[in-house]
Short mmCIF file of C-alpha atoms in Angstrom, two decimals:
data_model
loop_
_atom_site.label_atom_id
_atom_site.label_comp_id
_atom_site.label_asym_id
_atom_site.label_seq_id
_atom_site.Cartn_x
_atom_site.Cartn_y
_atom_site.Cartn_z
CA MET O 35 116.96 52.53 43.46
CA LEU O 36 118.00 51.94 47.50
CA GLY O 37 117.47 48.16 46.04
CA LYS O 38 119.76 48.57 43.15
CA ILE O 39 122.30 50.61 46.07
CA PHE O 40 122.18 47.33 48.03
CA SER O 41 123.18 44.91 45.32
CA GLU O 42 125.45 47.02 44.04
CA GLN O 43 127.36 48.40 47.05
CA PHE O 44 127.32 44.87 48.89
CA SER O 45 127.75 40.87 47.88
CA PHE O 46 123.87 40.15 46.49
CA SER O 47 124.13 38.08 43.90
CA SER O 48 121.76 37.45 41.68
CA GLY O 49 118.96 35.09 43.16
CA ASP O 50 119.91 35.53 46.53
CA SER O 51 116.94 35.00 48.98
CA VAL O 52 116.45 38.35 51.00
CA VAL O 53 113.78 39.08 54.00
CA VAL O 54 112.15 42.48 54.21
CA ILE O 55 110.36 43.51 57.62
CA GLY O 56 107.92 45.99 57.54
CA LEU O 57 106.45 47.10 53.83
CA GLY O 58 105.90 50.28 54.46
CA ARG O 59 107.40 52.75 51.91
CA PHE O 60 110.41 51.99 52.90
CA GLY O 61 110.52 48.33 52.71
CA GLY O 62 108.30 47.93 51.00
CA SER O 63 110.58 50.04 47.74
CA VAL O 64 113.42 48.12 48.64
CA ALA O 65 111.37 44.70 48.25
CA GLU O 66 110.02 45.36 44.71
CA THR O 67 112.90 46.99 43.28
CA LEU O 68 114.97 43.55 44.78
CA MET O 69 112.32 41.03 42.91
CA ARG O 70 113.07 42.97 39.76
CA MET O 71 117.10 42.81 40.20
CA GLY O 72 116.33 38.70 40.06
CA HIS O 73 116.09 37.85 43.95
CA ASP O 74 113.68 36.26 46.18
CA VAL O 75 112.12 38.55 48.59
CA MET O 76 110.17 37.72 51.59
CA GLY O 77 108.26 40.80 52.90
CA ILE O 78 106.89 40.36 56.93
CA ASP O 79 104.58 43.08 58.24
CA ARG O 80 102.13 43.19 61.16
CA ASP O 81 99.16 44.87 58.77
CA ALA O 82 97.88 42.78 56.35
CA ASP O 83 96.39 45.64 54.64
CA LEU O 84 100.06 46.39 53.63
CA VAL O 85 100.91 42.01 53.20
CA GLN O 86 97.61 42.15 50.48
CA LEU O 87 99.15 44.94 49.03
CA TRP O 88 102.41 43.24 48.64
CA ALA O 89 101.28 39.85 48.17
CA ASP O 90 101.03 39.37 44.25
CA LYS O 91 104.67 41.28 44.09
CA LEU O 92 106.67 39.63 45.99
CA THR O 93 107.78 35.75 46.35
CA HIS O 94 105.88 35.87 49.45
CA ALA O 95 104.32 38.29 51.49
CA VAL O 96 103.18 37.04 54.88
CA GLN O 97 101.29 38.41 57.72
CA ALA O 98 103.34 37.78 60.79
CA ASP O 99 104.69 39.13 64.52
CA THR O 100 109.04 39.92 63.52
CA THR O 101 109.78 40.35 67.40
CA ASN O 102 108.63 36.51 67.79
CA ALA O 103 112.07 33.89 66.93
CA SER O 104 109.38 30.80 66.69
CA VAL O 105 107.33 32.95 64.46
CA LEU O 106 110.22 33.64 62.78
CA ARG O 107 111.78 30.04 62.17
CA GLN O 108 108.50 28.65 61.11
CA LEU O 109 108.77 31.17 58.18
CA GLY O 110 111.68 29.79 57.70
CA VAL O 111 113.70 33.29 57.70
CA ALA O 112 117.07 31.47 59.18
CA GLU O 113 117.16 30.07 55.78
CA PHE O 114 117.71 33.46 54.45
CA SER O 115 120.84 35.15 53.06
CA HIS O 116 120.11 38.97 54.03
CA ALA O 117 117.51 40.25 56.22
CA ILE O 118 116.46 44.28 55.55
CA VAL O 119 114.54 45.74 58.88
CA GLY O 120 112.42 47.95 57.21
CA ILE O 121 110.69 50.02 60.40
CA GLY O 122 111.26 53.36 61.80
CA ALA O 123 108.71 54.84 63.73
CA ASP O 124 108.47 52.21 66.43
CA LEU O 125 111.79 51.70 68.05
CA ALA O 126 110.95 48.70 69.88
CA SER O 127 110.04 46.82 67.72
CA SER O 128 112.37 47.13 65.02
CA LEU O 129 115.15 46.47 67.70
CA MET O 130 113.61 43.30 68.89
CA SER O 131 113.07 41.76 64.94
CA LEU O 132 116.67 42.49 65.16
CA MET O 133 117.43 41.04 68.00
CA VAL O 134 115.57 38.08 66.76
CA LEU O 135 117.53 38.17 63.08
CA THR O 136 120.76 38.15 65.34
CA GLU O 137 119.18 35.18 67.47
CA LEU O 138 118.22 33.02 64.02
CA GLY O 139 122.53 33.62 63.10
CA ILE O 140 120.94 35.49 59.89
CA LYS O 141 124.76 36.25 58.47
CA ASP O 142 123.90 40.05 56.91
CA ILE O 143 121.91 42.05 58.18
CA TRP O 144 120.10 45.75 57.35
CA VAL O 145 118.33 48.25 59.43
CA LYS O 146 116.87 51.27 58.77
CA ALA O 147 117.30 53.90 61.63
CA LEU O 148 116.03 57.53 62.02
CA THR O 149 118.03 58.60 64.80
CA PRO O 150 122.32 58.18 65.50
CA GLU O 151 120.91 57.01 68.79
CA HIS O 152 118.74 53.84 67.08
CA GLY O 153 121.95 53.00 64.60
CA GLN O 154 124.16 52.75 67.77
CA ILE O 155 122.10 50.42 69.41
CA ALA O 156 121.45 48.37 66.48
CA GLN O 157 124.85 47.97 65.55
CA ARG O 158 125.70 47.13 69.41
CA ILE O 159 122.98 43.92 69.09
CA GLY O 160 123.83 43.00 65.71
CA ALA O 161 123.21 45.05 62.62
CA HIS O 162 125.70 45.27 59.98
CA HIS O 163 124.80 47.45 57.82
CA VAL O 164 122.65 50.39 59.40
CA VAL O 165 120.80 52.67 56.87
CA TYR O 166 119.49 56.42 57.78
CA PRO O 167 117.35 56.76 54.21
CA GLU O 168 116.13 60.49 55.06
CA VAL O 169 119.07 61.74 55.74
CA ASP O 170 121.12 60.21 52.57
CA MET O 171 118.10 61.13 50.33
CA GLY O 172 118.66 64.59 51.54
CA GLU O 173 121.98 65.21 51.13
CA ARG O 174 121.27 63.45 47.60
CA VAL O 175 118.08 66.61 47.06
CA ALA O 176 120.51 69.09 47.85
CA HIS O 177 123.14 68.30 45.34
CA LEU O 178 120.46 67.99 42.89
CA ILE O 179 118.82 71.07 43.51
CA SER O 180 122.52 72.77 43.60
CA GLY O 181 122.47 71.78 39.92
CA ARG O 182 125.89 71.00 40.22
CA MET O 183 125.21 66.83 39.80
CA MET O 184 122.29 64.96 37.19
CA ASP O 185 122.67 62.25 39.81
CA PHE O 186 124.40 61.43 42.91
CA ILE O 187 125.18 58.27 45.48
CA GLU O 188 126.99 58.65 48.13
CA PHE O 189 128.39 55.14 50.28
CA ASP O 190 128.99 54.95 53.92
CA ASP O 191 132.57 54.51 53.19
CA GLY O 192 132.74 58.93 52.03
CA PHE O 193 132.92 57.64 48.59
CA ALA O 194 130.08 58.55 45.90
CA ILE O 195 129.23 57.89 42.14
CA ALA O 196 127.53 60.99 40.94
CA LYS O 197 126.47 61.62 36.82
CA LEU O 198 126.92 65.35 35.62
CA ARG O 199 127.73 67.50 32.61
CA ALA O 200 131.34 67.91 31.55
CA PRO O 201 132.75 70.74 32.91
CA VAL O 202 134.37 73.18 30.73
CA LEU O 203 137.64 72.68 31.31
CA THR O 204 137.20 68.93 30.09
CA HIS O 205 135.57 70.50 26.48
CA ASN O 206 137.54 69.17 23.37
CA LYS O 207 139.81 67.29 25.61
CA THR O 208 140.82 63.77 26.00
CA LEU O 209 140.75 62.60 29.44
CA ALA O 210 144.76 62.13 29.48
CA ASP O 211 144.74 65.79 28.24
CA ALA O 212 142.56 67.13 31.18
CA GLN O 213 144.31 65.35 33.47
CA VAL O 214 140.96 65.17 36.01
CA ARG O 215 142.53 62.45 38.40
CA SER O 216 145.69 64.02 39.35
CA ARG O 217 144.10 68.05 39.09
CA PHE O 218 140.80 66.63 41.14
CA GLY O 219 141.78 62.94 42.64
CA VAL O 220 138.22 61.61 41.07
CA THR O 221 138.17 58.78 38.06
CA ILE O 222 135.87 59.29 34.87
CA VAL O 223 134.18 55.89 34.86
CA GLY O 224 132.56 56.72 31.49
CA VAL O 225 131.21 59.23 29.02
CA LYS O 226 127.77 59.08 27.84
CA ARG O 227 127.31 61.81 24.38
CA ALA O 228 123.40 62.38 23.39
CA GLY O 229 122.16 59.45 20.46
CA GLU O 230 125.72 57.43 21.23
CA ASP O 231 125.89 54.47 23.91
CA PHE O 232 127.39 54.76 26.89
CA GLN O 233 131.16 54.20 26.85
CA HIS O 234 133.78 53.45 29.09
CA ALA O 235 136.48 55.68 30.07
CA LEU O 236 140.07 55.48 28.16
CA PRO O 237 142.75 58.10 28.22
CA GLU O 238 142.09 59.26 24.45
CA THR O 239 138.35 59.50 24.94
CA LEU O 240 137.57 62.69 24.11
CA VAL O 241 135.31 64.91 26.01
CA ARG O 242 133.17 67.39 23.91
CA PRO O 243 130.66 70.57 25.26
CA GLY O 244 127.39 68.44 26.13
CA ASP O 245 128.77 65.26 27.07
CA ILE O 246 127.88 63.41 30.35
CA LEU O 247 130.44 62.06 33.08
CA VAL O 248 130.18 59.30 35.11
CA VAL O 249 132.66 60.54 37.93
CA SER O 250 133.44 58.60 41.01
CA GLY O 251 135.69 59.36 43.80
CA ALA O 252 135.68 60.51 47.45
CA THR O 253 132.54 62.93 47.75
CA HIS O 254 134.12 66.16 48.40
CA LYS O 255 136.57 65.42 45.58
CA ILE O 256 133.29 64.65 43.13
CA GLU O 257 132.18 67.83 44.67
CA GLU O 258 134.98 70.14 43.68
CA PHE O 259 134.88 69.13 40.43
CA ALA O 260 131.10 69.84 40.06
CA SER O 261 131.71 73.19 40.98
CA SER O 262 134.15 73.64 38.31
CA ARG O 263 132.19 73.29 35.20
CA GLN O 264 131.29 77.04 34.50
CA ARG O 265 135.42 77.60 34.89
#
């Protein structure tokens, strides 16, 4: 899912080359997903065991010191379109690796951060995007546990996409009649009915009990719409 977020939220084109620094749980998950989506991925880690684990799953897996500019330059990292620093616990290695990527002129650099301070420093050094996976996942799980949503992805600017069961107020109405956008400020992107293909939402689309809606909009507005499902 993380790799899908990177590809869909930002301008990752199919076949783009991506270097992932740090092949732990976060970095490995991102690298694997990006591979499945058609990207060329080089994974780099100091740990020989992790590199061996990923050797047959990535385009390239290399054991190297990512805080050394000469090493990364020799590996051709400067030619990559995107870089993701997945090092979390070792703050010094994360920031030093970021400094090297900045020095190499990578145009799109992502950094995993565990704390706001880590993220702020990373942005000052040159990170274009900072990801807080633990926080983001915690918020997502909270929405799922509440039972209001079946899936939920929130982006950096307070915009979200969610999948939820159709609220009662939309049952047996067309989207035009339900007036979801004017009442709640959210947009229904599509409707999925059991046994039928996903259909893009149109004003004349009829919503039935049990339908699943894909909704986009400001996070707080989606939450309000989801909480109305029993009304």
